[in-house]
XYZ file of C-alpha atoms in Angstrom:
617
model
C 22.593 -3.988 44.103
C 24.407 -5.003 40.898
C 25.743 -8.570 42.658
C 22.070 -9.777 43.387
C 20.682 -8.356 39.582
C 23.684 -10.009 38.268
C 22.757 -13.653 40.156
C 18.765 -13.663 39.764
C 18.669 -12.578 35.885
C 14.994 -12.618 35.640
C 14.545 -10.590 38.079
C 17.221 -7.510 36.520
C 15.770 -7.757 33.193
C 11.864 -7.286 34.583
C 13.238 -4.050 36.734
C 15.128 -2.671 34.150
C 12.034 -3.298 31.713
C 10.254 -1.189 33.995
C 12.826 1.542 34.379
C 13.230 1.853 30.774
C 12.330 5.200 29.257
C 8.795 5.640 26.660
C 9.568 8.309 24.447
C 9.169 8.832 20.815
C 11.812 8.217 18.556
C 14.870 10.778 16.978
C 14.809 11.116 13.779
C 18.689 8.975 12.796
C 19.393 11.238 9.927
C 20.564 13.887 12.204
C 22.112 11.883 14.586
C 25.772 9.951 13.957
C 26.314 6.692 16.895
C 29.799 6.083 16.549
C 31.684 2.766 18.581
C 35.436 2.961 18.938
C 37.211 -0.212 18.975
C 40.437 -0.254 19.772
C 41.398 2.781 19.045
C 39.432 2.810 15.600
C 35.855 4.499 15.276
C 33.136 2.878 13.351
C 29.586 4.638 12.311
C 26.761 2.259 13.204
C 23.981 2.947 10.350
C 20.783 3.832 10.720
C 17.463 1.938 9.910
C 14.781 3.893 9.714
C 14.352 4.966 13.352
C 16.630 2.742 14.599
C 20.558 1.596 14.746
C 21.991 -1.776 14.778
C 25.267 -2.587 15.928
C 26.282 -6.246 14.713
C 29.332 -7.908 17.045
C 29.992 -10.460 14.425
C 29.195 -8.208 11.488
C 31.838 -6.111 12.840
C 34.349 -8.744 13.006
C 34.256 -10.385 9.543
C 33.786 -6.644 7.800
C 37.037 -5.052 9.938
C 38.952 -7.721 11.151
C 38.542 -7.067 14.622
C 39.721 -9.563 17.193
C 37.749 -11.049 20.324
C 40.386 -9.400 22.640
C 39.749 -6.041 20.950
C 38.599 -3.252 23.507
C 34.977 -1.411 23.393
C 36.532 1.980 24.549
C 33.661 4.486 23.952
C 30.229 5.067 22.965
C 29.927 8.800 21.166
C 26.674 10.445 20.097
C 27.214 13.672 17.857
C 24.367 15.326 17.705
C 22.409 18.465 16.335
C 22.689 21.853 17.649
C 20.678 22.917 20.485
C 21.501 19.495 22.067
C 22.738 20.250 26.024
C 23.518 16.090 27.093
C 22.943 12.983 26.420
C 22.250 10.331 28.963
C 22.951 6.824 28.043
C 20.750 3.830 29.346
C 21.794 0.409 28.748
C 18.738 -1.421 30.049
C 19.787 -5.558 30.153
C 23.582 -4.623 30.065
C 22.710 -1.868 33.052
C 24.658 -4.391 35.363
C 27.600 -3.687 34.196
C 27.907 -0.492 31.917
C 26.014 2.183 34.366
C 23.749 4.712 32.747
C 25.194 7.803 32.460
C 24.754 11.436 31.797
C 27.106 13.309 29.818
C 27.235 16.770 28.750
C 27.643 17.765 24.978
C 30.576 19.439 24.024
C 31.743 20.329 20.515
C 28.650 18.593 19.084
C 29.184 15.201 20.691
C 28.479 13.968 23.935
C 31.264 10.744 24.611
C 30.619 7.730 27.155
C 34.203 6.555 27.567
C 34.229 2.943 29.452
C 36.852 2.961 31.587
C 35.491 6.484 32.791
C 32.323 5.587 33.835
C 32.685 1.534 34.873
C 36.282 3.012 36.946
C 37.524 0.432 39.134
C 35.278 -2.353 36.458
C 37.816 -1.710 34.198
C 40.892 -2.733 35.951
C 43.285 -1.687 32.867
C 41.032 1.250 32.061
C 41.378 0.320 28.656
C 37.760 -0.677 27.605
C 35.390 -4.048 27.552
C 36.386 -7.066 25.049
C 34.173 -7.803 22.164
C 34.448 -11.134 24.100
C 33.121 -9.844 27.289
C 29.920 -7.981 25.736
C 28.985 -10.875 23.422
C 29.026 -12.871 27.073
C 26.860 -9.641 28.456
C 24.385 -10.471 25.826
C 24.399 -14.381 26.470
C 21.173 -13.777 29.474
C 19.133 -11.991 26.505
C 19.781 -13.658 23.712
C 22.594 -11.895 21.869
C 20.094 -9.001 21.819
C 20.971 -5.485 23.695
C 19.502 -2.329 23.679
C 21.036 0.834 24.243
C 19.339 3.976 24.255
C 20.331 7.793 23.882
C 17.984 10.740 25.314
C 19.722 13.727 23.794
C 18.260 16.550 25.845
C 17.486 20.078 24.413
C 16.996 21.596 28.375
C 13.939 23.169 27.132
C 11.816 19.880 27.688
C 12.119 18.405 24.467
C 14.036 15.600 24.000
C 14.762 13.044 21.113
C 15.170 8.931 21.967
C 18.181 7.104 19.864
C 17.660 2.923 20.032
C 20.921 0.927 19.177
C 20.425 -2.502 18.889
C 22.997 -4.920 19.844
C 23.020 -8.049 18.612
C 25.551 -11.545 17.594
C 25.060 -14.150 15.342
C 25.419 -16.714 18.125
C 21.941 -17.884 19.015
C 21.496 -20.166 22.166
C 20.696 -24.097 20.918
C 19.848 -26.428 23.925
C 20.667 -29.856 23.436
C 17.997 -32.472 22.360
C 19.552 -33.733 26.304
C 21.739 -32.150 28.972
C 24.426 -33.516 30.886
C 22.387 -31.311 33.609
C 18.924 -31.518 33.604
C 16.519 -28.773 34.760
C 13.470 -30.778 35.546
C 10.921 -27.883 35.900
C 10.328 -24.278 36.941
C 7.386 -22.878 39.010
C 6.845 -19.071 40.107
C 5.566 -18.998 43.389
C 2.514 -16.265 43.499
C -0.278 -15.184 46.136
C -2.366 -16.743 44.133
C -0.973 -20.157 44.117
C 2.360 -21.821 42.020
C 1.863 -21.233 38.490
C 4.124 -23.965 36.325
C 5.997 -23.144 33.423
C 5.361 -25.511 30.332
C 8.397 -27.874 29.964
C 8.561 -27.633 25.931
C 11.856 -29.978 25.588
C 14.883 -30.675 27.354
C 15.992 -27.577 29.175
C 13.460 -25.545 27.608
C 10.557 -24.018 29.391
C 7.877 -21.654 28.304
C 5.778 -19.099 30.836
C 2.308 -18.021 29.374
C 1.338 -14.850 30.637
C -1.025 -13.715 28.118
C -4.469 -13.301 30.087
C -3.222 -13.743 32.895
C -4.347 -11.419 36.177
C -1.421 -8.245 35.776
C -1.845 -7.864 39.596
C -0.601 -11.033 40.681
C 2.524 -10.622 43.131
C 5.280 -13.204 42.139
C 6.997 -13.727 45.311
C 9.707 -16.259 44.075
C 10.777 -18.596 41.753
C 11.729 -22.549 42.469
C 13.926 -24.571 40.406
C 13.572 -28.251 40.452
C 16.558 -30.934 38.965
C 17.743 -34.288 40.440
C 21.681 -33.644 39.521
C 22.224 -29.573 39.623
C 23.986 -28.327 41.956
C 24.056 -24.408 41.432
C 22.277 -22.245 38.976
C 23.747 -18.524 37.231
C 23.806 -16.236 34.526
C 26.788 -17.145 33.210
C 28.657 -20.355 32.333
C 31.188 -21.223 35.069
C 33.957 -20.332 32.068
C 32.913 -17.204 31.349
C 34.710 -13.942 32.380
C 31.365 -12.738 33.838
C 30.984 -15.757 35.991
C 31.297 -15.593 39.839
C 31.173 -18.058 42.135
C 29.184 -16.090 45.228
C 26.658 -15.325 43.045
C 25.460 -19.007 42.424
C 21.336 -19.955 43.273
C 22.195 -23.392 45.226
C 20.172 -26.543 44.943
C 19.131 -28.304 48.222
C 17.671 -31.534 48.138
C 16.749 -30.905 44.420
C 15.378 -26.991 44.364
C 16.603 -24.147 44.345
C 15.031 -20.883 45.629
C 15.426 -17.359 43.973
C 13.425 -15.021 46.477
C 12.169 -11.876 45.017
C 10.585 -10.318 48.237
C 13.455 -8.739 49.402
C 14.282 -6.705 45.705
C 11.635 -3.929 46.573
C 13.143 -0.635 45.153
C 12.761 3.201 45.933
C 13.338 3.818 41.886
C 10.768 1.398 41.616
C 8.455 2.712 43.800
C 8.056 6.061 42.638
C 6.980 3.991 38.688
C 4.776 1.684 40.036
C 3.433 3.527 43.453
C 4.704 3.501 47.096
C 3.572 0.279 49.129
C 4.537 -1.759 46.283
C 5.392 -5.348 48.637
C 7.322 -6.734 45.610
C 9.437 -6.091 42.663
C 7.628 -8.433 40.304
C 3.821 -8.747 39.250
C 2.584 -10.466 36.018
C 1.837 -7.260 34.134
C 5.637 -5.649 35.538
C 6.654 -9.109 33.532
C 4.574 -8.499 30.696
C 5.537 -4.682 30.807
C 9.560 -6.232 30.966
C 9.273 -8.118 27.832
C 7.336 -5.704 25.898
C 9.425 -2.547 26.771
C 13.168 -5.175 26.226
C 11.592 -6.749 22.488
C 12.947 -9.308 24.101
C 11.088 -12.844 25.419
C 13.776 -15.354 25.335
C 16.233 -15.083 28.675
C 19.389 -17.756 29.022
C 21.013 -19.239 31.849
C 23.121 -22.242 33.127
C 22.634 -25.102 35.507
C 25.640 -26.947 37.176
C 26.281 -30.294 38.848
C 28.961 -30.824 41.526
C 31.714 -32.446 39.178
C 31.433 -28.888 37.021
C 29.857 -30.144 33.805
C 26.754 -27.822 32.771
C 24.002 -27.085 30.468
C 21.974 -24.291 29.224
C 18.689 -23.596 29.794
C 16.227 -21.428 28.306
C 12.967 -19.554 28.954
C 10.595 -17.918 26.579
C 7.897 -15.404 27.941
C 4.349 -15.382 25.949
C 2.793 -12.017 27.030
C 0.354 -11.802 24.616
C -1.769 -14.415 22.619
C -5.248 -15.938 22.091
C -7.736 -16.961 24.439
C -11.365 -18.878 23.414
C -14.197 -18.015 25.900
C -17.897 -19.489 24.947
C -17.141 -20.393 22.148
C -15.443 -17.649 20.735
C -12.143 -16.163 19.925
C -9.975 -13.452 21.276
C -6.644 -11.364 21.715
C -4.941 -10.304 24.454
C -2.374 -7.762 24.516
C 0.396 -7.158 26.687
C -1.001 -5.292 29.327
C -4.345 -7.783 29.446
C -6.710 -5.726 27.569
C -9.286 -7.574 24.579
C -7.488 -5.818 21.199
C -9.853 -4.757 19.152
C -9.965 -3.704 15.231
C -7.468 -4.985 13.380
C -4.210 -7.161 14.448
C -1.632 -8.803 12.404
C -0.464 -12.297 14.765
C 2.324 -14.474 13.125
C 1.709 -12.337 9.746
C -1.310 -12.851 9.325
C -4.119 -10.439 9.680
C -7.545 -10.403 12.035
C -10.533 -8.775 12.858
C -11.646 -8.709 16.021
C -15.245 -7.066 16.557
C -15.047 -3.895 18.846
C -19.086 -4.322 18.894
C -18.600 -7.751 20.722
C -15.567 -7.334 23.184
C -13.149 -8.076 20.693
C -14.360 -11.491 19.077
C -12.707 -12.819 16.489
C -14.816 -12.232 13.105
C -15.317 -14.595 10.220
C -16.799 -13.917 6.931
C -17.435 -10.977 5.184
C -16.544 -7.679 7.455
C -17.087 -4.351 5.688
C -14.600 -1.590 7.228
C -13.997 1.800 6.147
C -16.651 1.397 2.862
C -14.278 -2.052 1.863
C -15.373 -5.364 2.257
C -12.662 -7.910 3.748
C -13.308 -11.844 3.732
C -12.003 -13.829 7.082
C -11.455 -17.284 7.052
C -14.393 -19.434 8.566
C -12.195 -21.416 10.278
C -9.397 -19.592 11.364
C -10.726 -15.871 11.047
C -7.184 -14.898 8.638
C -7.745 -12.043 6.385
C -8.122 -13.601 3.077
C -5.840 -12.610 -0.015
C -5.598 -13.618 -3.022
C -8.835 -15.541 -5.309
C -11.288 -17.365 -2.885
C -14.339 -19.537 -4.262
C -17.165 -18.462 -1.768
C -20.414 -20.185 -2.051
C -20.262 -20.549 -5.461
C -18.714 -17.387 -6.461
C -14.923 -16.984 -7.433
C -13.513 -12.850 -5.694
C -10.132 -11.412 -5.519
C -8.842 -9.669 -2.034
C -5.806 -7.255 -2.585
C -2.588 -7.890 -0.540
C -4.086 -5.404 2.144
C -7.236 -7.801 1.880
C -9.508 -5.024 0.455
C -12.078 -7.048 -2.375
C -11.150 -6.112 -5.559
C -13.834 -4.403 -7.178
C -14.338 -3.766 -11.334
C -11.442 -3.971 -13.865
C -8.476 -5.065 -12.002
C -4.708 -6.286 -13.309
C -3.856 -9.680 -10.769
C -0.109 -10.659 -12.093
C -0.276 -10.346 -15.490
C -4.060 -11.038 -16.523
C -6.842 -8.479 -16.403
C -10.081 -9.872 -14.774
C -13.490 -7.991 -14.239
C -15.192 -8.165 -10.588
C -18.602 -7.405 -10.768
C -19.829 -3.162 -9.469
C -23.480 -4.366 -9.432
C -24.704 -3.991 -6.113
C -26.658 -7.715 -6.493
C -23.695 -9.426 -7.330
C -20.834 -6.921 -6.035
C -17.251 -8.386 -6.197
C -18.021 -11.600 -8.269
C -15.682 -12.680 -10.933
C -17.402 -11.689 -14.118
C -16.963 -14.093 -17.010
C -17.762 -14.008 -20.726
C -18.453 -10.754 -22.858
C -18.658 -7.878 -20.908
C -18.256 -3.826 -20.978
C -16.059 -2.035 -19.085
C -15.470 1.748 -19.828
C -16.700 1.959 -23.173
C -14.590 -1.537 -23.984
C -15.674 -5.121 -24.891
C -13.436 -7.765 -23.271
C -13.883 -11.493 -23.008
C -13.221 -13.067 -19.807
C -11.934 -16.756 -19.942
C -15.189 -18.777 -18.861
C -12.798 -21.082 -16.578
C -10.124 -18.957 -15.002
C -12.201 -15.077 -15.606
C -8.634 -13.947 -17.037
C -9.483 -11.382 -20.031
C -8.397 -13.342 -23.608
C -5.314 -11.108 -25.313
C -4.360 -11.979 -28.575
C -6.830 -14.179 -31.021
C -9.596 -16.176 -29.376
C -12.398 -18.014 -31.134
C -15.661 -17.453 -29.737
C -18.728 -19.746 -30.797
C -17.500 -19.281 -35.017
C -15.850 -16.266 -34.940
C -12.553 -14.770 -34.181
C -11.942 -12.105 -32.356
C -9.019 -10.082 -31.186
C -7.925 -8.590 -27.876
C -4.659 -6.830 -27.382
C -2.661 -6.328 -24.259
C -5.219 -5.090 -22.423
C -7.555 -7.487 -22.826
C -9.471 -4.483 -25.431
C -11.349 -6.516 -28.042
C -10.290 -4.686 -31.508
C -12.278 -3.215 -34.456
C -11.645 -2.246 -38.010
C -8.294 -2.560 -39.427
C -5.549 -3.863 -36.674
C -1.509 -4.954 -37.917
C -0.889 -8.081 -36.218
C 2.680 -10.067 -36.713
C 3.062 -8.211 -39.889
C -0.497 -9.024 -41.689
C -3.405 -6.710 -41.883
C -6.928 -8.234 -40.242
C -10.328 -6.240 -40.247
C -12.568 -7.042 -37.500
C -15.907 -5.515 -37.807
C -18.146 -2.830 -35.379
C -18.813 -6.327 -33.329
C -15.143 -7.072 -33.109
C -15.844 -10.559 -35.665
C -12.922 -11.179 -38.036
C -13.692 -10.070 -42.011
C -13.227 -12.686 -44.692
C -13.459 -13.029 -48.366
C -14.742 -9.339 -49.913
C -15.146 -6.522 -47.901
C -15.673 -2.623 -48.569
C -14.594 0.077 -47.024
C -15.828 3.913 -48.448
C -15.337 3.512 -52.006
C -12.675 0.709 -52.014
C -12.753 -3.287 -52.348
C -10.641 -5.615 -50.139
C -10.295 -9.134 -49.939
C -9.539 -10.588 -46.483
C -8.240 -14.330 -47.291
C -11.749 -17.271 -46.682
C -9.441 -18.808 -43.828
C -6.796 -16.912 -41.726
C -8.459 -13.446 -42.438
C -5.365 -11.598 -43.580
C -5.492 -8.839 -46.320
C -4.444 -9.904 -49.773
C -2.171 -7.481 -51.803
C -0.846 -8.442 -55.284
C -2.167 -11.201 -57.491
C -5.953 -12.725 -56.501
C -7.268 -16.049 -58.316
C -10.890 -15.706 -56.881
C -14.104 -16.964 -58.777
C -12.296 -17.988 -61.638
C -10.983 -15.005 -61.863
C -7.711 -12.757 -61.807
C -8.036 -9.552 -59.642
C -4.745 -7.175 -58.499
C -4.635 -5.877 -54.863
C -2.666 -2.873 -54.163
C 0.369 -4.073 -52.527
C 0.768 -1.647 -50.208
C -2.393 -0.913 -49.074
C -4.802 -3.755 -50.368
C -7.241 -2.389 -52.022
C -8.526 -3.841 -55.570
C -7.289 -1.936 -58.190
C -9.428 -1.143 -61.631
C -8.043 0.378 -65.013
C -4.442 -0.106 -66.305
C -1.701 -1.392 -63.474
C 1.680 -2.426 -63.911
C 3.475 -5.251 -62.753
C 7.367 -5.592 -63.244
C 7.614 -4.269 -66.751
C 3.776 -5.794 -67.994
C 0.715 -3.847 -68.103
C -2.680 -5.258 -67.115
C -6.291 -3.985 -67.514
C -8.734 -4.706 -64.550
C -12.167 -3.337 -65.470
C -14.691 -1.675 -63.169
C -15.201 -4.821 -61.067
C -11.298 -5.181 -61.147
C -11.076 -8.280 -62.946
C -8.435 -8.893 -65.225
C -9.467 -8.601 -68.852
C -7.789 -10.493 -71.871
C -8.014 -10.183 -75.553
C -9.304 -7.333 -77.252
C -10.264 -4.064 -75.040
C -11.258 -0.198 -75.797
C -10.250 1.917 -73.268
C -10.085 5.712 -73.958
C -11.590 5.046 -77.740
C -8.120 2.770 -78.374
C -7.681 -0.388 -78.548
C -5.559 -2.740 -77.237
C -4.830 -6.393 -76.810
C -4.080 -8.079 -73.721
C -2.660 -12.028 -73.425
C -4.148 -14.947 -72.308
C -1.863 -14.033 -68.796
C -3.391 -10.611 -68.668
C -0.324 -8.538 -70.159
C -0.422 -5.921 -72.635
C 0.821 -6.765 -76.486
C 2.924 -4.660 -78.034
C 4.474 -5.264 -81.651
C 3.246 -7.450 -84.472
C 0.046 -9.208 -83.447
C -1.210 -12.501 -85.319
C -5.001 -12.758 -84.316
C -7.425 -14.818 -86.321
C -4.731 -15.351 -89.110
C -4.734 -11.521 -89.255
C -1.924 -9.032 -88.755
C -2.187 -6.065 -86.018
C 0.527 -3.848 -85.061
C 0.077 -2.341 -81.650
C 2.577 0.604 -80.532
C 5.012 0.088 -77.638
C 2.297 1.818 -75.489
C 0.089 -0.732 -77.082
C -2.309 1.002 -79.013
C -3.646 -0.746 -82.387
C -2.480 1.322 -84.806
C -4.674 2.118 -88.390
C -3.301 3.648 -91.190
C 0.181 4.141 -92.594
C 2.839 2.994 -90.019
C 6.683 2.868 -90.597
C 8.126 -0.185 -88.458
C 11.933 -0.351 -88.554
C 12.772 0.893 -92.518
C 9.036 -0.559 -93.913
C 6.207 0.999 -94.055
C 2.947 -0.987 -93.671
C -0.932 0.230 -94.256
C -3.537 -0.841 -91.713
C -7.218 -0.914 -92.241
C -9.474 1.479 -89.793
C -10.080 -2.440 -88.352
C -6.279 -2.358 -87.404
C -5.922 -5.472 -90.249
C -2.835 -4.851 -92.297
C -3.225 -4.540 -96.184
C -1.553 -6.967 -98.241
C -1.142 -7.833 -101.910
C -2.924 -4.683 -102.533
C -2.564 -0.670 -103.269
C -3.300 1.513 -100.803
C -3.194 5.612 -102.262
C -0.955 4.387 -105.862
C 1.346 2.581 -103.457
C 1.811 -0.963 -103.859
C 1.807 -3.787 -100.784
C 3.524 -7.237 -100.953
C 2.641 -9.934 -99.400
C 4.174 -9.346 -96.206
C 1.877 -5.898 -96.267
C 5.391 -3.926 -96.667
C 5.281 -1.308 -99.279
C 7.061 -2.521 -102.528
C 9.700 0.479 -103.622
């Protein structure tokens, strides 16, 4: 049995497709795969619900050699676990399932144990050898480990096999395969010749019950077809398909099995039927099978065919899916990445246009019936679908802008653009792109700011270090404004507050410089004092405050000392109060009038005053 799945590789890998267990999967985190390689044990790590053991991986990361031995496949595994039975589906020819029984927590598959007189040193199979195993599928193995409880439950561990190498068939071939035809009771059905030694069998839609009864070959200069190239290990002569008189016959009539029987019912006439195909590739993950052709002088070329089992058809004018077992999918499908809806309320026809599933509303291509993503323009209206295609629906954050689909029923989904609410907030939406404005943005005359968000701001707001004061409608404040009891002045232009010094009108004001506001009565600046009355101007010359007077500069600042006004002397105290009446300044004493003038050539109370208004001693 193993020498004719070994020569007709399509037909091994559709049995064993059909042979292979369903179950659900184990869960990897309680379950350890370990490979020893000569002599050396290496964890394969899981992914997700999965392993994956990489040949070449392996290699670089250890420094294992071609030559080095596979010796055993071990399993350690929870308690409760009685055996584990080990399946190797496409490398079944030559690694034999196998049942072994746990003990200490593990359950081991050693090689030369279970192949026996296959392993003629008992020592293992070369890394060489199993990358050559893989050639027929690719460089793509599954293995799989039932660990049994023997209460009827039973967890399914998938290790994936795999190489770097990757089959590339000349642009020509020394051999040339000229075509391949399966031979059915329903007529020959040709595989598409894609390129040189590459051929590709559609299946998809096709009648399951259809009874391939062979398979034909065709090539003017091949002599012999196999599995393996005629210098590989694996390769044996016997096993050849010959060519006569340009074709070459692999007859699948004979391959009935009883294991097969008792899958796919007694009376079964022949190993192979579309759907067992379809079921093969499906069940392996695998649709790409390799082989060789030979000519008499020994040179050869690869060949390769890829299986479609599943795929589009268009019927009346309409599109549809079919999957692997021939059935119209319905619902939802993601094909090539991309997503589809096909209408369960018309046989499975493609939809395009708006669909509206589960209370969302999805947009699919009119042309091609792909989910849409991302902004679409759609007669006249600009929406946004989400990455799972869902329409985006009121305020929503796309990269880094904020835009605003409309929640009104009449116009549900549309970009929104200009001023518009949103929870209590005013935002601006770019009239071109709908992106809400952030930062300053004149609109019509006025400015307005937004921050992050795309929040338009009121009252007072610290931007880049300045102080701004937008109003109840969000417009920029300029020139004079009051808040409570207090007077600001936001500069004509840019808007910022003013603090300090204010030339305004003609006039001198003094803003509080921390916190703006115009400042009436006495203030001091450095060392000076300055008056500001009640409309915080700045007052100069003569003043009463407090039933004093005082004199203030032409700049503004207080004057203290000896003050010449009007060709008239005033002394004015270093808090700069005009003083009346006797006053001692340094070692003089002077006399000033109830006017603050200071006597002179005079006598003031029997005492006598100079010129200089100093009292004469």
């Amino acid at each position: 049995m193993s020498k004719k799945l070994s020569v007709l590789f399509l037909g091994f890998v559709m049995l064993l497709s059909v042979l292979a267990p369903k179950a659900s999967f184990a869960d990897t985190s309680i379950y350890d795969f370990v490979v020893t390689i000569a002599g050396k044990e290496y964890v394969v790590t899981p992914d997700e619900d999965s392993m994956e053991f990489n040949v070449d991986d392996f290699i670089s990361e250890v420094g294992l050699q071609e030559t080095d031995k596979v010796e055993k496949f071990t399993v350690f595994t929870p308690d409760g676990v009685e055996s584990v039975t080990f399946e190797f589906l496409t490398l079944n020819p030559f690694f034999p399932d196998a049942t072994i029984q746990v003990a200490d927590g593990k359950a081991e598959y050693v090689v030369s144990e279970v192949l026996g007189d296959l392993d003629k040193q008992s020592d293992g199979v070369s890394i060489q050898l199993l990358r050559q195993l893989m050639y027929p599928v690719n460089y793509q193995a599954w293995v799989t480990a039932t660990a049994d409880y023997g209460n009827g439950d039973f967890d399914v561990l998938d290790v994936l096999f795999t190489s770097n190498d990757s089959l590339e068939v000349p642009a020509s071939n020394a051999v040339e395969l000229d075509g391949i035809t399966l031979i059915t009771n329903n007529g020959p059905v040709a595989l598409e010749k894609v390129a040189s030694n590459q051929f590709y069998l559609d299946l998809a839609g096709k009648d399951g019950d259809v009874q391939v009864t062979a398979v034909e070959f065709y090539s003017d200069n091949a002599s012999t077809l196999s599995t393996f190239s005629n210098d590989s290990a694996l390769y044996r002569d016997e096993t050849d398909v010959k060519f006569v008189d340009g074709v070459a016959t692999m007859n699948v009539e004979k391959l009935k099995l009883s294991e097969l029987a008792e899958i796919i019912g007694e009376g079964t006439d022949y190993l192979t039927t579309f759907q067992e195909m379809r079921y093969m590739v499906a069940s392996l993950g695998q649709d790409t099978f390799n082989a060789y052709v030979a000519a008499e002088n020994g040179s050869q070329s690869p060949f390769q065919v890829v299986v479609g089992i599943e795929g589009w058809t268009y019927e009346n004018g309409k599109w549809y899916y079919i999957d692997f077992e021939g059935e119209l999918v319905t619902g939802w499908l993601e094909d090539g990445g991309d997503w589809y809806y096909l209408d369960p309320n018309a046989n499975g026809a493609m939809k395009t246009g708006w669909v509206k599933w589960n209370g969302e509303w999805y947009y699919l291509n009119l042309s091609s019936g792909v989910m849409e993503t991302g902004f679409e323009r759609i007669k006249g209206k600009t929406y946004y679908f989400h990455e799972d295609g869902v329409m985006a629906m009121g305020l929503t954050k796309v990269g880094s802008y904020w835009y605003y689909f409309d929640e009104d029923k009449s116009n549900e989904g549309a970009l929104v653009t200009g001023w518009e609410k949103v929870n209590g907030n005013w935002y601006f939406f770019n009239k071109s792109t709908g992106a809400a404005e952030t930062g300053w943005e004149k609109i019509g005359n006025k400015w307005f700011y937004f921050n992050a968000d795309g929040v338009m701001q009121s009252g007072w707001e610290f931007i880049k270090g300045k102080w701004y004061f937008f109003n109840y409608n969000g417009e920029m404040q300029t020139g004079w404004f009051k808040q409570g009891t207090k007077w600001y002045y936001l500069d004509a232009v840019d808007g910022d507050m003013k603090t300090g010094w204010l030339y305004n009108g003609y006039k001198w004001y003094y803003l509080d410089k921390t916190d703006g506001f115009m400042k009436t009565g006495w203030v001091k600046d450095g060392t000076k004092w300055y008056f500001l009355d009640n409309g915080g101007v700045m007052k100069s010359g003569w003043i009463k405050d407090g039933g004093k007077w005082y004199f203030l500069n032409k700049g503004g600042d207080m004057k203290t000392g000896w003050l010449k006004y009007n060709y008239k002397w005033y002394y004015l105290d270093n808090g700069g109060v005009m003083k009346t009446g006797w006053v001692k300044v340094g070692t003089k004493w002077y006399y000033m009038y109830n006017s603050g003038v200071m006597a002179a050539n005079t006598t003031i109370g029997g005492y006598r005053l100079g010129s200089d208004g100093a009292w004469i001693q």
